Coordinates of C-alpha atoms (C1' of nucleotides) in Angstrom, one line a residue:
Chain A
M8 CA 89.8 59.0 132.7
A9 CA 91.9 59.3 130.1
K10 CA 92.4 56.7 128.4
F11 CA 95.5 55.0 128.2
K12 CA 97.4 55.8 124.2
P13 CA 100.9 54.5 122.2
K14 CA 103.6 57.0 121.7
P15 CA 103.6 58.2 117.8
R16 CA 105.4 56.1 115.6
F17 CA 107.7 59.2 113.7
K18 CA 111.5 59.0 111.3
P19 CA 114.3 58.7 112.7
Y20 CA 116.8 61.7 113.2
N21 CA 120.6 62.4 113.3
H22 CA 122.7 65.3 114.4
D23 CA 125.9 63.5 114.7
Q24 CA 126.0 63.0 111.2
N25 CA 129.3 63.8 109.2
A26 CA 127.7 64.8 105.6
M27 CA 129.2 67.3 103.1
V28 CA 127.2 68.6 100.4
V29 CA 128.5 70.0 97.1
I30 CA 127.8 73.0 96.4
N31 CA 127.6 75.0 92.9
Y32 CA 127.2 78.4 92.7
Q33 CA 126.5 79.0 89.3
D34 CA 124.0 76.6 89.5
Q35 CA 122.2 78.9 92.3
L36 CA 122.0 81.6 89.2
Q37 CA 119.6 80.0 86.6
P38 CA 118.3 81.9 83.7
G39 CA 114.6 83.5 84.1
T40 CA 115.2 84.4 87.9
F41 CA 116.1 87.7 89.0
E42 CA 119.3 86.7 90.4
H43 CA 120.6 85.7 87.0
A44 CA 119.1 89.2 85.9
V45 CA 120.9 91.6 87.5
H46 CA 123.5 89.4 87.3
Y47 CA 123.8 89.4 83.4
L48 CA 123.0 92.9 83.1
I49 CA 126.2 94.2 85.1
E50 CA 128.5 91.7 83.6
H51 CA 127.5 91.5 80.1
K52 CA 125.3 94.7 79.7
L53 CA 125.9 98.0 82.5
D54 CA 129.6 99.8 81.7
L55 CA 130.6 100.4 85.2
S56 CA 133.3 102.5 84.3
V57 CA 131.7 105.0 86.0
F58 CA 132.1 104.3 89.1
Y59 CA 135.8 104.0 88.2
P60 CA 137.3 107.8 88.9
K61 CA 135.9 107.5 92.7
Y62 CA 139.4 105.1 93.2
R63 CA 142.7 106.0 93.1
N64 CA 144.8 103.0 93.3
E65 CA 145.7 102.4 89.9
D66 CA 149.2 102.4 90.9
T67 CA 149.5 101.8 95.4
G68 CA 147.3 100.8 97.7
R69 CA 145.2 98.0 98.8
L70 CA 142.5 96.5 96.3
A71 CA 139.1 97.4 96.5
Y72 CA 135.8 95.2 95.0
D73 CA 134.2 95.6 91.9
P74 CA 131.9 97.8 91.3
A75 CA 129.8 94.7 89.8
I76 CA 130.4 93.0 92.6
L77 CA 129.2 95.4 95.6
L78 CA 126.0 96.2 92.5
K79 CA 125.0 92.6 93.0
I80 CA 124.6 91.9 96.9
I81 CA 123.0 95.7 96.3
L82 CA 120.6 95.0 93.6
F83 CA 119.6 92.1 95.5
A84 CA 118.8 92.8 98.8
Y85 CA 117.1 95.5 97.4
S86 CA 114.6 93.7 95.5
R87 CA 114.5 91.2 98.3
G88 CA 113.3 94.6 100.6
I89 CA 116.5 95.1 102.7
T90 CA 118.3 98.0 102.6
S91 CA 120.6 97.1 105.7
S92 CA 124.8 97.3 104.9
R93 CA 124.7 95.0 108.2
E94 CA 121.7 92.6 106.5
M95 CA 123.4 92.8 103.6
Q96 CA 126.6 91.4 105.3
W97 CA 125.1 88.4 106.9
C98 CA 123.0 87.5 103.6
C99 CA 126.6 87.8 102.2
E100 CA 128.0 85.3 105.1
T101 CA 125.0 83.1 104.9
N102 CA 122.3 83.1 101.8
I103 CA 123.7 81.1 99.6
Q104 CA 121.9 83.5 96.2
F105 CA 123.9 86.6 97.6
K106 CA 127.2 84.4 97.7
A107 CA 126.5 83.6 94.1
L108 CA 126.0 86.3 93.9
S109 CA 128.9 88.2 95.6
C110 CA 131.4 85.2 94.4
E111 CA 131.6 84.1 98.3
T112 CA 132.9 87.3 99.0
V113 CA 131.9 89.0 102.2
P114 CA 131.5 92.9 101.9
H115 CA 131.5 95.0 105.5
F116 CA 128.7 96.9 105.9
T117 CA 130.5 99.9 106.5
T118 CA 132.2 99.5 102.2
L119 CA 129.1 98.9 100.9
A120 CA 127.6 101.6 103.0
K121 CA 129.8 103.7 101.1
F122 CA 130.0 102.8 98.0
V123 CA 125.6 103.4 98.3
S124 CA 126.5 106.9 99.2
G125 CA 129.4 107.7 97.9
H126 CA 128.4 106.4 94.2
A127 CA 124.6 108.2 94.3
E128 CA 125.6 110.2 90.8
A129 CA 127.1 107.6 89.4
I130 CA 123.4 104.7 90.6
E131 CA 122.0 107.1 89.0
E132 CA 123.3 107.0 85.5
L133 CA 123.4 103.3 86.4
F134 CA 119.5 103.4 85.5
E135 CA 119.1 104.4 82.6
Q136 CA 121.3 102.6 81.0
V137 CA 119.0 100.2 82.6
L138 CA 116.5 101.9 81.0
L139 CA 118.5 101.5 77.9
V140 CA 118.5 98.2 77.6
C141 CA 115.2 97.8 78.0
H142 CA 113.9 100.0 75.1
E143 CA 116.7 97.7 72.5
Q144 CA 115.0 94.6 74.5
G145 CA 112.4 96.7 73.2
L146 CA 110.8 96.1 76.7
L147 CA 109.6 99.8 76.3
G148 CA 105.8 100.0 74.7
N149 CA 106.1 104.0 75.0
E150 CA 102.1 104.1 74.2
L151 CA 101.1 104.5 77.9
F152 CA 102.9 105.7 81.1
A153 CA 101.2 105.8 84.6
I154 CA 102.2 108.3 86.8
D155 CA 101.1 107.2 90.7
G156 CA 102.9 107.9 94.3
C157 CA 103.8 106.2 97.7
K158 CA 104.1 107.8 101.1
M159 CA 107.6 106.2 102.6
S160 CA 108.1 107.4 106.0
S161 CA 112.0 109.5 107.0
N162 CA 113.4 108.7 109.6
A163 CA 112.7 111.7 111.2
S164 CA 109.9 112.1 113.8
K165 CA 107.0 114.1 113.2
E166 CA 106.4 115.8 116.9
W167 CA 109.6 117.7 116.0
S168 CA 108.3 119.0 113.2
G169 CA 106.5 122.6 113.2
T170 CA 106.0 126.5 110.8
F171 CA 109.2 128.5 112.6
K172 CA 105.9 130.0 114.6
E173 CA 105.0 126.7 116.0
L174 CA 109.0 126.4 116.6
E175 CA 109.2 129.5 117.6
E176 CA 106.9 128.9 121.0
K177 CA 108.7 125.8 121.1
R178 CA 111.2 127.0 122.1
T179 CA 109.9 130.0 124.7
K180 CA 107.9 126.9 126.3
L181 CA 111.2 125.2 126.3
R182 CA 112.9 127.9 127.8
R183 CA 109.7 128.4 130.5
L184 CA 110.7 125.3 131.5
I185 CA 114.1 125.7 131.6
R186 CA 113.5 128.6 133.7
H187 CA 111.5 127.0 136.4
H188 CA 113.7 123.4 136.9
L189 CA 116.4 125.9 137.5
K190 CA 114.3 128.2 140.4
A191 CA 112.8 125.3 141.9
H192 CA 116.6 123.4 141.8
Y193 CA 118.3 126.3 143.3
E194 CA 115.2 126.6 146.0
R195 CA 116.8 123.1 147.0
D196 CA 120.2 123.4 147.2
E197 CA 121.1 123.2 150.6
A198 CA 119.9 119.6 150.6
E199 CA 120.7 117.3 153.1
T200 CA 118.9 114.0 152.9
E201 CA 119.5 111.1 150.2
V202 CA 116.1 111.5 148.8
E203 CA 116.5 115.1 147.9
L204 CA 119.7 115.0 147.2
D205 CA 118.4 112.0 144.2
R206 CA 115.8 113.9 143.7
D207 CA 118.4 117.0 142.4
I208 CA 120.6 115.3 140.5
R209 CA 116.9 113.8 137.9
R210 CA 116.3 117.6 138.4
A211 CA 120.1 118.5 136.5
K212 CA 119.2 115.8 133.8
T213 CA 116.1 116.9 133.1
I214 CA 117.3 120.4 132.4
L215 CA 120.2 119.0 130.4
S216 CA 117.7 117.7 128.1
L217 CA 116.1 120.6 127.5
D218 CA 118.8 122.4 127.5
E219 CA 120.0 120.6 124.8
A220 CA 116.3 120.2 123.1
L221 CA 116.6 124.5 123.3
Q222 CA 119.8 124.1 121.3
K223 CA 118.5 122.0 118.5
V224 CA 115.9 124.3 117.8
D225 CA 117.4 127.2 118.6
R226 CA 120.2 126.3 116.1
F227 CA 117.5 125.5 113.7
L228 CA 115.9 128.8 113.6
K229 CA 118.9 130.3 112.8
T230 CA 119.9 128.8 110.2
N231 CA 117.0 128.1 108.6
R232 CA 114.6 129.5 106.1
P233 CA 110.1 128.7 106.6
R234 CA 109.3 126.1 103.8
M235 CA 107.1 127.6 101.5
G236 CA 103.8 126.3 99.8
R237 CA 103.8 126.0 96.0
G238 CA 100.4 127.0 94.1
K239 CA 98.8 130.7 94.3
R240 CA 98.1 131.0 97.6
S241 CA 101.4 130.4 98.7
K242 CA 101.5 129.3 102.6
E243 CA 104.5 127.9 104.9
V244 CA 103.7 124.6 105.3
K245 CA 105.4 123.0 108.1
S246 CA 109.9 122.5 108.5
N247 CA 111.4 119.4 110.5
I248 CA 114.5 119.4 113.0
T249 CA 115.6 116.2 112.2
D250 CA 115.0 116.2 108.1
N251 CA 113.4 119.2 107.1
E252 CA 113.6 117.9 103.4
S253 CA 111.1 115.0 104.3
A254 CA 107.3 116.9 105.0
K255 CA 104.4 115.7 107.2
M256 CA 101.5 114.0 105.5
T257 CA 98.8 112.5 106.1
T258 CA 97.9 108.5 104.3
S259 CA 95.7 106.2 104.6
K260 CA 97.0 105.4 107.9
G261 CA 97.1 108.4 109.5
T262 CA 100.3 111.8 109.6
I263 CA 103.4 110.5 108.8
Q264 CA 106.9 113.1 108.6
G265 CA 108.1 111.4 105.6
Y266 CA 108.5 111.9 101.3
N267 CA 105.8 110.8 98.3
G268 CA 108.6 108.6 96.1
V269 CA 106.5 109.3 92.3
A270 CA 107.4 106.4 89.5
T271 CA 106.2 106.5 86.2
V272 CA 106.0 103.0 84.9
D273 CA 105.8 101.8 81.4
K274 CA 102.6 100.0 80.9
K275 CA 103.6 97.0 78.2
Y276 CA 106.2 95.0 81.1
Q277 CA 105.6 97.5 83.5
V278 CA 109.2 98.6 83.1
I279 CA 109.1 101.5 85.2
I280 CA 111.2 104.5 83.2
D281 CA 111.8 107.5 86.6
A282 CA 111.3 107.4 90.3
Q283 CA 112.2 110.7 92.8
A284 CA 110.7 111.5 95.9
F285 CA 109.3 114.7 97.0
G286 CA 109.6 116.1 100.4
E287 CA 105.7 117.0 99.5
G288 CA 101.9 115.6 100.7
Q289 CA 100.6 117.0 97.8
E290 CA 100.9 114.8 94.2
H291 CA 99.7 117.6 92.5
H292 CA 103.7 119.9 92.3
T293 CA 105.2 116.0 91.2
L294 CA 103.0 115.7 88.1
Q295 CA 105.4 119.1 85.9
P296 CA 109.0 117.7 87.3
V297 CA 108.2 114.0 86.8
L298 CA 106.7 114.4 83.2
E299 CA 110.0 116.4 82.0
T300 CA 112.4 114.8 83.5
V301 CA 110.8 111.1 81.5
E302 CA 110.5 113.5 79.1
A303 CA 114.3 114.7 79.2
R304 CA 115.5 111.1 79.9
Y305 CA 113.7 110.0 76.9
K306 CA 115.5 112.6 74.8
K307 CA 119.3 112.1 76.1
L308 CA 119.0 108.6 75.8
G309 CA 117.9 108.9 72.4
I310 CA 115.1 106.8 72.8
A311 CA 112.1 109.5 71.5
K312 CA 112.9 113.7 70.5
N313 CA 109.6 114.2 72.1
I314 CA 107.7 111.4 73.8
Y315 CA 104.5 113.1 74.6
Q316 CA 104.2 113.6 70.6
Q317 CA 103.4 110.3 69.9
N318 CA 100.5 110.1 71.3
T319 CA 101.5 108.0 73.9
V320 CA 98.9 108.1 77.0
I321 CA 99.5 109.4 80.6
T322 CA 97.4 108.9 83.1
A323 CA 97.5 109.3 86.3
D324 CA 94.6 108.9 89.7
T325 CA 92.8 112.0 91.5
G326 CA 96.0 112.4 93.3
F327 CA 96.9 114.8 90.6
A328 CA 94.0 116.9 89.6
N329 CA 94.0 120.5 89.4
E330 CA 93.7 123.3 87.3
A331 CA 97.3 123.8 86.8
N332 CA 97.9 120.3 85.4
M333 CA 94.8 120.3 83.1
Q334 CA 96.3 123.7 81.7
Y335 CA 100.2 122.4 81.6
L336 CA 98.6 119.2 79.8
H337 CA 96.5 120.8 77.4
E338 CA 99.3 123.8 76.5
R339 CA 101.8 121.1 76.3
Q340 CA 99.0 118.7 74.0
I341 CA 99.7 116.4 76.5
N342 CA 97.8 113.1 75.8
G343 CA 96.8 113.1 79.7
Y344 CA 94.2 111.1 82.0
I345 CA 93.2 112.0 85.2
P346 CA 89.9 111.9 87.2
D347 CA 88.2 114.6 88.9
N348 CA 87.7 114.0 92.8
K349 CA 84.0 113.8 92.1
F350 CA 84.2 111.2 89.9
R351 CA 83.8 108.5 91.9
S352 CA 79.3 111.1 92.5
R353 CA 79.4 110.8 88.5
D354 CA 80.0 107.3 88.0
P355 CA 77.0 104.8 87.7
K356 CA 79.4 102.2 88.7
F357 CA 80.2 103.3 92.2
Q358 CA 76.7 104.2 93.0
N359 CA 75.9 101.0 95.2
Q360 CA 79.5 100.9 96.6
K361 CA 78.9 100.8 99.9
A362 CA 76.5 97.8 99.9
K363 CA 79.2 95.7 97.6
Y364 CA 82.7 96.2 99.7
G365 CA 79.9 97.5 103.0
K366 CA 83.6 98.6 105.1
R367 CA 83.6 102.5 103.3
H368 CA 81.4 104.9 101.8
Q369 CA 82.0 108.5 100.4
N370 CA 80.8 111.5 101.6
Q371 CA 79.0 113.6 99.1
T372 CA 81.6 116.2 99.4
N373 CA 83.8 114.3 98.7
T374 CA 86.6 115.5 100.3
R375 CA 85.8 113.0 103.5
W376 CA 85.6 109.1 104.2
E377 CA 85.0 107.3 107.1
D378 CA 85.9 104.2 107.4
M379 CA 82.8 102.8 110.2
S380 CA 84.3 99.1 110.5
P381 CA 83.8 98.9 114.2
D382 CA 86.9 96.1 114.3
V383 CA 89.7 99.0 113.7
G384 CA 91.7 100.4 115.8
G385 CA 90.8 98.3 118.6
G386 CA 87.1 98.0 118.6
T387 CA 86.2 101.8 118.9
G388 CA 86.1 102.7 115.5
V389 CA 88.1 104.3 114.0
R390 CA 87.1 107.9 112.0
Q391 CA 89.5 108.8 110.1
H392 CA 89.1 111.7 108.4
W393 CA 90.7 113.2 105.1
H394 CA 90.4 116.6 104.4
E395 CA 92.4 118.1 100.8
Q396 CA 92.8 120.8 103.1
G397 CA 96.0 119.6 105.4
V398 CA 93.2 118.7 108.4
E399 CA 94.8 115.8 110.7
P400 CA 93.3 113.0 110.8
L401 CA 92.0 112.6 114.7
Q402 CA 94.0 109.6 116.3
P403 CA 92.4 106.3 117.2
A404 CA 91.5 106.5 121.1
G405 CA 93.3 103.7 123.4
P406 CA 96.6 104.2 125.8
K407 CA 98.9 107.1 124.6
K408 CA 101.9 105.9 123.5
G409 CA 104.9 107.6 121.3
P410 CA 108.1 109.2 122.2
G411 CA 110.3 110.4 125.1
S412 CA 110.2 113.2 127.2
V413 CA 111.1 116.1 124.7
A414 CA 109.1 115.1 121.7
A415 CA 105.5 115.0 123.2
L416 CA 107.0 118.6 125.2
L417 CA 107.5 119.8 121.2
S418 CA 104.4 118.4 120.7
G419 CA 102.4 119.8 122.9
A420 CA 101.9 116.3 124.4
Chain B
dT27 C1' 101.2 111.0 133.6
dG28 C1' 105.6 113.0 132.6
dG29 C1' 110.4 111.8 131.9
dA30 C1' 114.1 108.7 131.7
dA31 C1' 116.4 104.9 130.5
dC32 C1' 116.0 101.4 127.4
dG33 C1' 117.0 98.8 122.8
dC34 C1' 117.3 98.6 118.3
dT35 C1' 118.6 100.8 113.9
dC36 C1' 121.5 103.1 111.1
dG37 C1' 125.4 105.5 109.4
dT38 C1' 129.7 108.3 110.3
dT39 C1' 134.3 108.4 111.5
dC40 C1' 138.4 106.9 112.8
dT41 C1' 141.9 103.8 113.9
dT42 C1' 144.5 99.7 112.1
dA43 C1' 145.5 96.4 109.4
dG44 C1' 146.5 95.3 104.4
dC45 C1' 147.8 95.3 99.3
dA46 C1' 150.8 96.5 95.5
Chain C
dT29 C1' 154.1 105.6 100.6
dG30 C1' 149.6 105.6 99.8
dC31 C1' 145.2 104.4 98.8
dT32 C1' 141.4 101.0 100.8
dA33 C1' 138.9 97.2 103.5
dA34 C1' 138.5 96.6 108.0
dG35 C1' 137.6 97.0 113.2
dA36 C1' 135.5 99.7 116.7
dA37 C1' 133.3 103.2 118.5
dC38 C1' 130.4 106.7 118.2
dG39 C1' 126.2 108.9 117.6
dA40 C1' 121.8 110.3 115.9
dG41 C1' 117.7 108.5 115.8
dC42 C1' 112.8 106.6 116.6
dG43 C1' 109.8 103.3 119.6
dT44 C1' 109.0 101.1 123.7
dT45 C1' 108.3 100.5 128.4
dC46 C1' 109.8 101.5 133.1
dC47 C1' 108.7 103.6 138.3
dA48 C1' 108.0 107.9 140.4

DNA sequence: TGGAACGCTCGTTCTTAGCA
DNA sequence: TGCTAAGAACGAGCGTTCCA
């Protein structure tokens, strides 16, 4: 029998209060915070006239939002991981810091989206202005640049990708399917019962959606050319019907359709001096364009005529290691440090890696990793294989989930 | 198990309103 | 009158769920 226990006592509260809260927006932008830095930079350091040519309301027309306001909202949103223009608008309505930055204006999400998409070049120029400010403030050490990449998903499904041969096969398969459904449809054309009629309507819808997919693949094959890989033995790489600039790539969490974002960071204050997106799974080919962009940018901004002759050290991980890159660094006399993919097997520090970390170990070939943890992938012991030659990882066991009908068809599922 | 329907996010386009 | 902002509608794309 449960013992009687008196109700605990809590502090009283009342929703029916008419309290007024006074907020000073300037107090929300405290020196030392990121929002203050964004506000200060845009108001006092950056030349926003790069945005002006796109406006044509000097004499007539409605007043436009000042690029300073839009930039503050967008940059602060990005710093908080918010990239959706609708969410930015919502933040301007509800968030006190956004209100302080936007001076309590609420630009429409289409205005924010248009600003980003319509001023891509000006925004890039602005990045260089920020870099120049960093240089003037002594935030760039130029002693060591670290290069690394991360893989980001694009808004495109990997099921819509393949080589031209594979896509042609998919087109043939779709044609065959449409013929099959049409034949069945004609055979049952004289439907009499409601059930038969309903089935025929469903079949007609299937034919339409298959035809749509067929047209999509067909249009792509007629208007595009096969994408060729780089290197000595360049072979065709998979194209993607939705976003052909992105690429199918292997990550630690499986295969994704996306981009390789490569950033270069100055060691002194971890200032990003270059950021580019490449539609390639391999990082090898991104080293040279990245180094050349940094060099050209430093020359253009007057930071250094030839940055790599100042004994600046370049570091990158094993993803960037190949013979061509080593040759390039050697010829250009760039002081670069890139470990090859067998450095672990030579380094005694990595000998006890398995015993120390348990979950991961590297086998003798150094091209294959195995995740032996039984608690990954729903207790099935997912084995994730990675191979330099581009072999896709095995999918985790369990119920198959994924894209809808046509995409599944295209993937050959 | 395959296919359709649905929900969700996001950007673009078109139309209308507002402003000088 | 001509421009920009705002609002509504639309379409693209993806992933999940439901059902035959």
